[in-house]
Coordinates of C-alpha atoms and ligand atoms in Angstrom, one line a residue:
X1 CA 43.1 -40.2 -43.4
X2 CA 43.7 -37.4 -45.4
X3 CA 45.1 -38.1 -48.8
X4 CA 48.9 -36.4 -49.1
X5 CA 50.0 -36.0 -52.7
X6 CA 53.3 -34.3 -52.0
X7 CA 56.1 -35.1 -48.9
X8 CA 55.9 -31.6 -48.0
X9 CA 52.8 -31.3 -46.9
X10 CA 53.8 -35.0 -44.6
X11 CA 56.5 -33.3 -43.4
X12 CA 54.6 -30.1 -42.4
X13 CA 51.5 -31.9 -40.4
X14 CA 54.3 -34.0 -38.7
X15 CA 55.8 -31.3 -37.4
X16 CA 52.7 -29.3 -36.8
X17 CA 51.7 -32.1 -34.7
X18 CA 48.9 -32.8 -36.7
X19 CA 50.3 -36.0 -38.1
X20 CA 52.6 -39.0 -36.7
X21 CA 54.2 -41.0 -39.5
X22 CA 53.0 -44.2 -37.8
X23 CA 49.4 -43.1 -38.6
X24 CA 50.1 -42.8 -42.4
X25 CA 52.0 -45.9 -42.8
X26 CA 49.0 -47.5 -40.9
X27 CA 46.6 -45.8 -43.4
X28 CA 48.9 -47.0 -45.8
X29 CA 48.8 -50.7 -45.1
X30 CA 45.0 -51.0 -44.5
X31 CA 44.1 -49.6 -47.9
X32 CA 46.8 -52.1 -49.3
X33 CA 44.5 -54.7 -47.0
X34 CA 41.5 -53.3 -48.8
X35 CA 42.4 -53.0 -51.9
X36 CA 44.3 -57.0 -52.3
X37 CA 41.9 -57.7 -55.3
X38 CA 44.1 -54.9 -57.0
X39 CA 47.4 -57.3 -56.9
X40 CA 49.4 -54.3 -56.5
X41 CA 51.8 -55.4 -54.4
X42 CA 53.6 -59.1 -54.2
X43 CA 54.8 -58.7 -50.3
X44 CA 54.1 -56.2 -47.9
X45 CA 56.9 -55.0 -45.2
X46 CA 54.3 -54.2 -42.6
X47 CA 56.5 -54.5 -39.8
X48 CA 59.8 -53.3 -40.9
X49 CA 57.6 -50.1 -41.8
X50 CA 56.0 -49.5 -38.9
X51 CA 58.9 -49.4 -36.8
X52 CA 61.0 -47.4 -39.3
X53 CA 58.0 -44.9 -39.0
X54 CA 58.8 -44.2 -35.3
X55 CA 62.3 -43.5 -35.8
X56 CA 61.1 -41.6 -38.7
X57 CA 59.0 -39.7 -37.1
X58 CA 61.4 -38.7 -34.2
X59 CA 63.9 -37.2 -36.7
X60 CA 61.7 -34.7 -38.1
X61 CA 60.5 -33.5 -35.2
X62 CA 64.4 -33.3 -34.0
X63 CA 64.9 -32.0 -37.4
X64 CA 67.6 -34.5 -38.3
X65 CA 65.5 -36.5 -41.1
X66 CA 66.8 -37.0 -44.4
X67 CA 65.7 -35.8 -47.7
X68 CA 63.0 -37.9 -48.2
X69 CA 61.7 -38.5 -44.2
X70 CA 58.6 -39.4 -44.4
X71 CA 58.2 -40.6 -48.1
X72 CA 56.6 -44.2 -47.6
X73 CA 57.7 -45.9 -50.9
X74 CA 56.7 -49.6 -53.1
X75 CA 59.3 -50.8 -55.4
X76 CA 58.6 -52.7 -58.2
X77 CA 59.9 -56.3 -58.1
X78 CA 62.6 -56.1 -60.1
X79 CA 64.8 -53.9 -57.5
X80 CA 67.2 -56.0 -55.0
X81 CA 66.5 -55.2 -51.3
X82 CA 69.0 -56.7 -49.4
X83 CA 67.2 -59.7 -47.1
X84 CA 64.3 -59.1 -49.6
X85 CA 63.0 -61.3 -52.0
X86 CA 63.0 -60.1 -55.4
X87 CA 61.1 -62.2 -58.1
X88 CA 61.3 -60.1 -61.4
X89 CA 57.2 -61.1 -61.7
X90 CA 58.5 -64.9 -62.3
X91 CA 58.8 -68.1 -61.4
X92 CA 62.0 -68.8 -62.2
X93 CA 63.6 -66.6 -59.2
X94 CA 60.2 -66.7 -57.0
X95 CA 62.0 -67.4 -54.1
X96 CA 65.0 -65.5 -55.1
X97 CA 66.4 -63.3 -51.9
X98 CA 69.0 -60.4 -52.6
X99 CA 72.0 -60.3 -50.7
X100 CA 72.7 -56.8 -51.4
X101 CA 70.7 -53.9 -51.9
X102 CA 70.7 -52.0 -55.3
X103 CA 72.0 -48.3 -55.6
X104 CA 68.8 -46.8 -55.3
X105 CA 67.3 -48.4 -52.3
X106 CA 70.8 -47.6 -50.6
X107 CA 70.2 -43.8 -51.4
X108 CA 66.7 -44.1 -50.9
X109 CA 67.1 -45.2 -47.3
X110 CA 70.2 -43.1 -46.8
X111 CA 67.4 -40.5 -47.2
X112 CA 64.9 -42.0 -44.7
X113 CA 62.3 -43.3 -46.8
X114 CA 60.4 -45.9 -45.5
X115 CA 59.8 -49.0 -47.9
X116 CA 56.9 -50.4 -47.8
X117 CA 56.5 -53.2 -50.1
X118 CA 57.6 -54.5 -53.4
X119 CA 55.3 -54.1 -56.0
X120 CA 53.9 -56.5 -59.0
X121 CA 55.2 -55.9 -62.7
X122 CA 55.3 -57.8 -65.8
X123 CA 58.0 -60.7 -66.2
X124 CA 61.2 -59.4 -66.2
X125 CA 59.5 -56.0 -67.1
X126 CA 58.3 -57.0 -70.6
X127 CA 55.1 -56.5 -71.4
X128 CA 52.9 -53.5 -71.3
X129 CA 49.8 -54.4 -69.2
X130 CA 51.1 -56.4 -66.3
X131 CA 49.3 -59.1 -67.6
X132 CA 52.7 -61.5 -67.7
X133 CA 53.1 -61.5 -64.0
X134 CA 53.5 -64.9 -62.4
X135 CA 51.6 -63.3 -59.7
X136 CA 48.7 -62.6 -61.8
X137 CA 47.3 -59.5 -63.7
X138 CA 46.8 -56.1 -61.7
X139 CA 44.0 -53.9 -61.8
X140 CA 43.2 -50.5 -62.6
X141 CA 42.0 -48.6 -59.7
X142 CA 40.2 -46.0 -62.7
X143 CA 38.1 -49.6 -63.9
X144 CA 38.6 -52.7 -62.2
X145 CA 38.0 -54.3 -65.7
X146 CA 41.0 -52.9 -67.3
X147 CA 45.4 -53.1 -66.8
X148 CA 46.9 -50.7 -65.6
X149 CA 49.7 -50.6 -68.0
X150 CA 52.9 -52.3 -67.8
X151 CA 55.4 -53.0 -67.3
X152 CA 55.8 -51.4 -63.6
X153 CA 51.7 -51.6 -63.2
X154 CA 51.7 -52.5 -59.7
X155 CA 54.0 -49.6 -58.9
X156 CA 51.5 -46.9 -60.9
X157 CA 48.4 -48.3 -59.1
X158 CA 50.2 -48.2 -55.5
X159 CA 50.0 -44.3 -56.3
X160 CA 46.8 -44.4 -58.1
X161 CA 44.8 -45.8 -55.4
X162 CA 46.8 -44.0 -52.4
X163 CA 48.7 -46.9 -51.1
X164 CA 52.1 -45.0 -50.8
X165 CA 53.3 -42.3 -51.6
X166 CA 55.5 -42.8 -54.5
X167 CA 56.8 -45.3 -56.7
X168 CA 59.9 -46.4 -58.5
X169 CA 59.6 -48.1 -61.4
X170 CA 61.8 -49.2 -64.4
X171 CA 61.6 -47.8 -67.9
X172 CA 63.3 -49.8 -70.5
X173 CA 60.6 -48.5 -73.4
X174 CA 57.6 -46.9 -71.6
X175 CA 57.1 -48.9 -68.6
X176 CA 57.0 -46.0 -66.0
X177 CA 55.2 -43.6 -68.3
X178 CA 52.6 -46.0 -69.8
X179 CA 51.1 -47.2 -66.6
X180 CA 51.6 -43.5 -64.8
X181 CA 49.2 -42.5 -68.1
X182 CA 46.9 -45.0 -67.2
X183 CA 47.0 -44.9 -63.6
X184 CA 46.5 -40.7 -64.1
X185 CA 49.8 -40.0 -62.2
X186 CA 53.1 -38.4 -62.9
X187 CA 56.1 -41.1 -64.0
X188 CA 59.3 -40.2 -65.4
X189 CA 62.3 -42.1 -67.2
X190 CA 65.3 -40.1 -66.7
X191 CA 68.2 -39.8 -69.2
X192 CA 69.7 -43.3 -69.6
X193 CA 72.9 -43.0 -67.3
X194 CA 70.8 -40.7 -64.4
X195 CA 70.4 -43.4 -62.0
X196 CA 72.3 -46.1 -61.5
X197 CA 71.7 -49.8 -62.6
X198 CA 73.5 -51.9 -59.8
X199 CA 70.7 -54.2 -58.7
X200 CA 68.2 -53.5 -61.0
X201 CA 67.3 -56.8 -62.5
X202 CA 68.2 -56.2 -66.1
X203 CA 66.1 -56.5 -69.1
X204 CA 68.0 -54.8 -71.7
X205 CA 71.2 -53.2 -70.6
X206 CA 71.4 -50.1 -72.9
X207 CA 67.6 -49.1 -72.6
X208 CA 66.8 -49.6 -68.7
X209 CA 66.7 -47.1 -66.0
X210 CA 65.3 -46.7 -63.1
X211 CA 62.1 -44.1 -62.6
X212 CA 59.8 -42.3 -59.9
X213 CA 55.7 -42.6 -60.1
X214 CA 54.6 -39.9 -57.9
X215 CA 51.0 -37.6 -57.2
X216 CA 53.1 -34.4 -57.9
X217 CA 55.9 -32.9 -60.2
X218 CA 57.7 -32.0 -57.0
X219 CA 57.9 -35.5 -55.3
X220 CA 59.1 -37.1 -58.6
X221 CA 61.6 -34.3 -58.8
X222 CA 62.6 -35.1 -55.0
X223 CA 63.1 -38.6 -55.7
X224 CA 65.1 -38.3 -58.8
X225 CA 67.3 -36.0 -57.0
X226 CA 68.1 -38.7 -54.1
X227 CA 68.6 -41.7 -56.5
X228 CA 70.5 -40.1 -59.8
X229 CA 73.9 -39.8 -59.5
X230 CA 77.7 -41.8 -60.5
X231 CA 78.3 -45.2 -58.9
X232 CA 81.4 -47.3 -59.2
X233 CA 78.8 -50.4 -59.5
X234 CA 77.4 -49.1 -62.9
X235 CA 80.0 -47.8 -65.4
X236 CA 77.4 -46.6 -67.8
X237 CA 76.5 -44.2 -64.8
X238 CA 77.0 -40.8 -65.6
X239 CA 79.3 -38.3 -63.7
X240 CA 76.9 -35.5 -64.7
X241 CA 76.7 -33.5 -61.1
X242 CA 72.9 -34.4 -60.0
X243 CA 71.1 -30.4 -59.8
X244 CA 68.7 -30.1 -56.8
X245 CA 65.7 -30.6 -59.1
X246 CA 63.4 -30.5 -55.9
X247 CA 64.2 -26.8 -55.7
X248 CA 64.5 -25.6 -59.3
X249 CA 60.6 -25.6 -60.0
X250 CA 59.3 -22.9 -60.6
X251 CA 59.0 -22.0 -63.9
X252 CA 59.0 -18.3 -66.2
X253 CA 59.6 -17.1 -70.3
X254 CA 58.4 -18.5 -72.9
X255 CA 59.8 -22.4 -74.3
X256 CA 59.6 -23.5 -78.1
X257 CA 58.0 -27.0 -78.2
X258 CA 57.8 -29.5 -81.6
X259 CA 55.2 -31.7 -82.0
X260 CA 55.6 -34.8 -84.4
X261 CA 52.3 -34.2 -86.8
X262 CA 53.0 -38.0 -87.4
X263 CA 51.7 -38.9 -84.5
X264 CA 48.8 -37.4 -84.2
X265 CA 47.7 -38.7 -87.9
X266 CA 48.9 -41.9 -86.9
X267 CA 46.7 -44.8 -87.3
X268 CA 44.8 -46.1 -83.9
X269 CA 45.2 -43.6 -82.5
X270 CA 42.0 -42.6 -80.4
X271 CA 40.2 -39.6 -80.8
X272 CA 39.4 -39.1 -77.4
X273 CA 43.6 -38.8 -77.2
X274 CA 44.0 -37.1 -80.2
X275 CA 41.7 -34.3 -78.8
X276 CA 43.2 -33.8 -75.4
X277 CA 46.7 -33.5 -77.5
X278 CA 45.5 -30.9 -79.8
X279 CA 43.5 -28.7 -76.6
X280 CA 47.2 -29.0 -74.9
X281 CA 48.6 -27.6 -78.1
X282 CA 46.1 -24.8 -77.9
X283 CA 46.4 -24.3 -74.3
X284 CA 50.2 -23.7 -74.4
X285 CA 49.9 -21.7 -77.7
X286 CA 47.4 -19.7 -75.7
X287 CA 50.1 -19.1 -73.2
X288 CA 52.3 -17.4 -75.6
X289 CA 54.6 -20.4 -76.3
X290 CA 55.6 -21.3 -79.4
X291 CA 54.5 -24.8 -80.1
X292 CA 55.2 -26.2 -84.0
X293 CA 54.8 -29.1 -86.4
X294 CA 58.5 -30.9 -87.1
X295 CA 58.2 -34.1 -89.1
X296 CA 59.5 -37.2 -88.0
X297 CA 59.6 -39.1 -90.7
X298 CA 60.8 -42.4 -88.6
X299 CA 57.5 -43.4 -86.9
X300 CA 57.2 -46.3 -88.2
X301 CA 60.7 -47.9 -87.7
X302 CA 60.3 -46.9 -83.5
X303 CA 58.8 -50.4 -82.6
X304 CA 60.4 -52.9 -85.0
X305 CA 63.9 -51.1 -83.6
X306 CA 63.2 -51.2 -80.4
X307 CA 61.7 -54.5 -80.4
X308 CA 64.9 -56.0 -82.2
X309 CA 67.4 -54.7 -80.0
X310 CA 66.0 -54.9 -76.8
X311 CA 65.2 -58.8 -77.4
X312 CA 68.2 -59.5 -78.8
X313 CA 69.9 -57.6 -75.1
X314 CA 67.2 -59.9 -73.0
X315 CA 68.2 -63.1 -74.4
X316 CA 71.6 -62.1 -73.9
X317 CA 70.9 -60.8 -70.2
X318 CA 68.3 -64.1 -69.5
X319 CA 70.8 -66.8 -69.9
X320 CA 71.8 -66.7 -66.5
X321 CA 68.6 -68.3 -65.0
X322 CA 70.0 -72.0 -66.6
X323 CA 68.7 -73.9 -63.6
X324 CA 72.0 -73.7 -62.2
X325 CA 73.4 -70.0 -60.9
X326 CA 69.8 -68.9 -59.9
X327 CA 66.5 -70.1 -58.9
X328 CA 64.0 -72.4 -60.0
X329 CA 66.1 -76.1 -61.4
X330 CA 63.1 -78.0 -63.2
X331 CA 62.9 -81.8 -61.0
X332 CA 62.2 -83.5 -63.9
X333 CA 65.9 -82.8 -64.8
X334 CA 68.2 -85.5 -65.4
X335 CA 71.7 -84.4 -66.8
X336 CA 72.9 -80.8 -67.9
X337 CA 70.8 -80.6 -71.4
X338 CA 67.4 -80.9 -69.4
X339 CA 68.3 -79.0 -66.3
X340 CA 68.9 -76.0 -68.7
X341 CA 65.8 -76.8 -71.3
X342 CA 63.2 -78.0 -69.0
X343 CA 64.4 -75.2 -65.9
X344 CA 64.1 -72.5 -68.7
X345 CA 60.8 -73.8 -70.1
X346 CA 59.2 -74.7 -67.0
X347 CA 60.8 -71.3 -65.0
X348 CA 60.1 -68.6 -67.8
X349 CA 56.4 -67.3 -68.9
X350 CA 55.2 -66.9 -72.5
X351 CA 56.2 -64.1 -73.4
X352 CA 59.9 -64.1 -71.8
X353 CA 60.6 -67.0 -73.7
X354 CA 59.4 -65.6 -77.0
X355 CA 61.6 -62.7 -76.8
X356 CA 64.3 -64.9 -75.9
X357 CA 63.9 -67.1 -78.9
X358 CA 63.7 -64.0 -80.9
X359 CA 66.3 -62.2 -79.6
X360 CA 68.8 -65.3 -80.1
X361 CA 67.6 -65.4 -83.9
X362 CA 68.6 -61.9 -84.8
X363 CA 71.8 -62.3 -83.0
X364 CA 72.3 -65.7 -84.9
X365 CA 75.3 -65.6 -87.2
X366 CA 72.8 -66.0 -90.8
X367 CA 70.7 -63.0 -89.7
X368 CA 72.7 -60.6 -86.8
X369 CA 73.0 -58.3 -90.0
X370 CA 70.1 -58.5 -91.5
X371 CA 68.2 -57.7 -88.3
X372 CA 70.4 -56.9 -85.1
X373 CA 73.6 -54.7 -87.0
X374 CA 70.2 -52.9 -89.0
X375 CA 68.3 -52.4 -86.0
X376 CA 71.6 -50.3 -84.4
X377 CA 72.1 -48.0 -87.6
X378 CA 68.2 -47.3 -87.7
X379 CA 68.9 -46.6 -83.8
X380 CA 71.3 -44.3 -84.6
X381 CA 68.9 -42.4 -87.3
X382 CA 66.0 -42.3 -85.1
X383 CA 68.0 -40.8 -82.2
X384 CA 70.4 -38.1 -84.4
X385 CA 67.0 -37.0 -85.9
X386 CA 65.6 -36.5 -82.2
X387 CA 68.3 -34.9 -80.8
X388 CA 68.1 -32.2 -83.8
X389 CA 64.6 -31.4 -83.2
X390 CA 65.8 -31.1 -79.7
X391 CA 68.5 -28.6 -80.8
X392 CA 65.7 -26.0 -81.9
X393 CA 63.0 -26.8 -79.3
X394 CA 62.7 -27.1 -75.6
X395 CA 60.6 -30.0 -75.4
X396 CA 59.1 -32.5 -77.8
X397 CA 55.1 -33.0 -76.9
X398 CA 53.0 -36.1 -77.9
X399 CA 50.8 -38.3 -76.0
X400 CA 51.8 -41.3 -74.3
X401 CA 50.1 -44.0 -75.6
X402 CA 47.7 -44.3 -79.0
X403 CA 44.6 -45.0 -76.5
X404 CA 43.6 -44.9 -72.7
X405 CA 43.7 -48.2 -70.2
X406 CA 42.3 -51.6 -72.8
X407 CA 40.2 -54.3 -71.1
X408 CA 42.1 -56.9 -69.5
X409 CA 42.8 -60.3 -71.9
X410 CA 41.8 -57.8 -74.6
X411 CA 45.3 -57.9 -76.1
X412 CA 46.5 -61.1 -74.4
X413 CA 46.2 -63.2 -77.8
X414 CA 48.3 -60.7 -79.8
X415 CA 51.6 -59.5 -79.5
X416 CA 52.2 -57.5 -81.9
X417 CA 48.7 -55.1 -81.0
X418 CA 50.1 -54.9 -77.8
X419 CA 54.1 -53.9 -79.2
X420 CA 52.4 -51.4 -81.2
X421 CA 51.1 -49.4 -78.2
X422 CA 54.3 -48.8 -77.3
X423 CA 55.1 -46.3 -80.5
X424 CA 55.2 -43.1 -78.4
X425 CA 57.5 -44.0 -75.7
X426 CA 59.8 -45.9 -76.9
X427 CA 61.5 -42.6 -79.3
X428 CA 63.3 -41.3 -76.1
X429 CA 64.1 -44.8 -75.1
X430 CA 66.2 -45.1 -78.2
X431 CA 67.7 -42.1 -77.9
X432 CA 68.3 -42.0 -74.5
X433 CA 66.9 -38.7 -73.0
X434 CA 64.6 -37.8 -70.5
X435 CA 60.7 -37.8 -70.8
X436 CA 57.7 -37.5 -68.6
X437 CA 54.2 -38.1 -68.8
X438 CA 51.9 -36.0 -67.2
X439 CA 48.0 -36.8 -66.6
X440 CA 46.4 -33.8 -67.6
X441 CA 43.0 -35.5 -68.6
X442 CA 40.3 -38.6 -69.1
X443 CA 38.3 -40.2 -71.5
X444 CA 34.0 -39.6 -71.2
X445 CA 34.4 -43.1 -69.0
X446 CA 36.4 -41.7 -67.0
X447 CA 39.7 -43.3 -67.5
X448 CA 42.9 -41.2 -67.3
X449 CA 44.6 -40.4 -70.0
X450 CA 48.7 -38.6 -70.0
X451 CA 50.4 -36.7 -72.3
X452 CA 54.2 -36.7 -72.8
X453 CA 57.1 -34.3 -72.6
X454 CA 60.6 -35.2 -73.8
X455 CA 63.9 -33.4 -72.8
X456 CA 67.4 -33.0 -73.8
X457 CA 69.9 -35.5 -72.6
X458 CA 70.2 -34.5 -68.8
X459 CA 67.6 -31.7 -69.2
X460 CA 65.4 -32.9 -66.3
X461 CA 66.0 -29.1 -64.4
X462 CA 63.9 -28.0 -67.6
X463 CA 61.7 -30.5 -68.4
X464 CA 60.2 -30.9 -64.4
X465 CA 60.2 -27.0 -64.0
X466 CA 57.9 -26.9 -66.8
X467 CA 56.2 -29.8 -66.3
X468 CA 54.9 -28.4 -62.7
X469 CA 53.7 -25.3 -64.9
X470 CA 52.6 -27.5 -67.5
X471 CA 49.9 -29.2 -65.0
X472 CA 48.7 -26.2 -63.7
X473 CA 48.1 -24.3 -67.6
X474 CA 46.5 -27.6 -68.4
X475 CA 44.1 -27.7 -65.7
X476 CA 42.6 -23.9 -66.4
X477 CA 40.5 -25.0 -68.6
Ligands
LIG501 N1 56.1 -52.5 -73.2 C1 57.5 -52.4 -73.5 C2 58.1 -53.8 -73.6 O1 57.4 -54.7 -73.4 C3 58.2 -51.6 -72.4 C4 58.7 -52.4 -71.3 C5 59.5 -51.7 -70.3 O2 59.7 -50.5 -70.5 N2 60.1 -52.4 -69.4 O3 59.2 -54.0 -73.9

């Protein structure tokens, strides 16, 4: 079966005759079959697929499909499906099942995409190597022997290792972009307010959003298109009108890019990173853009910030699994105190309840200011300084993350190694603006490796047009 990296090219062998959606959805399942040792995906919707793909298949040849006909789809398991199970990657709602669906899967099968299973991620999407999964770790396709990145790491690998098309993932402080970096594919996290939050389990309210993992600028673009937008459900939706990104691609003139000199001096950072960086930098200079040192002298205050706040949100968010309203009620229970203690210490992993704990001491009355009200005004800092650099530039470039794909277990034993990898992502998460990364290269091993583009608040016209153009400059060389 031939490998399709963008829906157009589906669409246009389907109606060329050349191609029955059936077949790829078929493809599709058997490389999930052959690939289980991956752990990409928690549950498989063989069936459901499979018939959608006929009625699928009709409409584009009637020429009645939707926008995304033909786009077969994993969502990571923290997205509600109604009739689905959703689990969040825990035990405590293992055998949760939605009764609604969440905006995006509405508007995703408003469009005709065909869902095909719902993929593995880090607990409640914390973590950064989809080692905290109650489902177990998932693989790298690049290196069986390393993660894939978390915390939507079984959505980046279904796209790494061809088994769908496309992804969406959530990205509260990397968690689409890490893993697409990693998995050598193209994940975005949209301005915070794009894309609708109604049944997206939450992890911390004023970071999360929703965002596509795709082969190609263009089906990322497509995707974004169908799923951003207003909805009643989610007041902190924006009623921004959603542009047809899908169709503003192509890209001319010249752009004006900053990059943070801080990062690239900053410590672990690997060379092998730090070089592909610098040959970008060359390689758009060479194009005629002009691409500039700006300082940002708050580097070093990115992960303690985000760390603080989004904890403190997450035990805020995680105190409705009490062994009561949802899921998993501990049997060794015997009045209300040990439903709620042992449910939540028996339901919860690790490191859940260690960001619960700490998110409940920096909200706690002796140290909210000292920690949680400091953590806001730093916040504020890091995103006012951002969105000035973004006043004189297009774009802000820096890699992804400090290094490419670790060993699995490498970093099991210590958190705060592992919260430090986050320091390049998690800038537009505080601030709230749009960023990509792009896999324009890989280490001598031959692991993937992304760098990063970051937009102005609802700049994704700009930053996918030049992102498509950005890919192709990159690759000359
Ligand atoms: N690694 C980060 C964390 O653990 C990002 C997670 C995410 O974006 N969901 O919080």
């Amino acid at each position: 079966m031939e490998q399709y990296t963008t829906l157009s090219s589906v669409q246009q062998d389907i109606k060329a005759g050349k191609l029955h959606l059936g077949q790829l959805v078929d493809g599709f399942l058997q490389r999930i079959e052959e690939t289980k040792h991956l752990n990409a995906f928690v549950e498989v919707y063989g069936e459901e697929a499979k018939a959608q793909a006929e009625s699928i298949n009709a409409k584009i040849l009637n020429g009645t499909g939707g926008k995304l006909a033909g786009m077969v789809v994993g969502i990571k398991d923290l997205i509600c499906y109604e009739g689905h199970t959703v689990s969040a990657g825990s035990r405590i709602i293992e055998n949760y099942k939605s009764i609604f669906s969440s905006t995006v899967v509405e508007r995703l099968l408003a469009e005709d995409a065909i869902i095909i299973g719902r993929q593995n991620c880090d607990e409640f999407a914390m973590g950064g190597s989809n080692e905290n999964s109650y489902f177990g770790a998932v693989k790298n396709a690049a290196d069986n022997t390393k993660v894939p990145g978390g915390s939507s790491g079984g959505s980046a690998v279904a796209v790494q290792a061809g088994l769908c098309m496309a992804s969406l993932g959530t990205d509260t402080g990397g968690s689409v972009r890490q893993p697409a970096a990693f998995c050598g594919v193209v994940g975005l996290k949209p301005t915070y307010g794009r894309v609708s939050r109604h049944g997206i389990i939450a992890y911390a309210s004023s970071f999360d959003q929703v965002g596509p993992i795709a082969n190609s600028v263009e089906d990322a673009a497509l995707l974004l298109e169908v799923i951003a937008g207003h909805d009643d459900f989610d007041s902190t939706s924006s009623q921004e009108v959603v542009p047809e990104y899908s169709k503003q691609l192509s890209f001319e003139g010249k752009k004006r890019i900053a990059y943070l000199p801080e990062t690239l001096e900053s410590e672990g950072l690997d060379p092998e990173v730090k070089a592909l960086t610098e040959k970008v930098i060359r390689q758009l200079k060479a194009e005629g853009h002009t691409v500039e040192p700006i300082s940002f002298p708050y580097l070093d205050y990115v992960v303690p910030t985000y760390y603080i706040l989004t904890m403190a949100e997450a035990s805020s968010n995680l105190a409705r699994y009490d062994g009561v309203h949802y899921g998993y009620r501990s049997p060794n229970a015997v009045d209300l105190e040990s439903t709620y203690k042992k449910s939540r210490s028996e339901g919860f992993g690790a490191e859940v309840k260690r960001r619960i704990m700490l998110g409940t001491f920096v909200l706690s009355a002796g140290h909210y200011d000292a920690f949680y009200g400091k953590a806001q005004k730093v916040r504020r800092l890091i995103a006012e300084k951002t969105h000035a650099i973004l006043e004189d530039h297009d774009f802000i470039l820096l890699p992804t993350t400090p290094g490419p794909a670790f060993g699995i277990g490498e970093k099991t034993d210590d958190p705060v190694t592992m919260y430090l990898a986050d320091i390049f992502t998690v800038q537009a998460s505080l601030a709230g603006i749009p960023a990509i990364s792009l896999p324009v290269g890989e280490t001598q091993t031959k692991l993937p490796l992304g760098v990063q583009l970051i937009g102005k608040r609802f700049g994704e016209v700009e930053l996918f047009a030049f992102s498509k153009y950005f890919l192709d400059v990159t690759k000359k060389e």
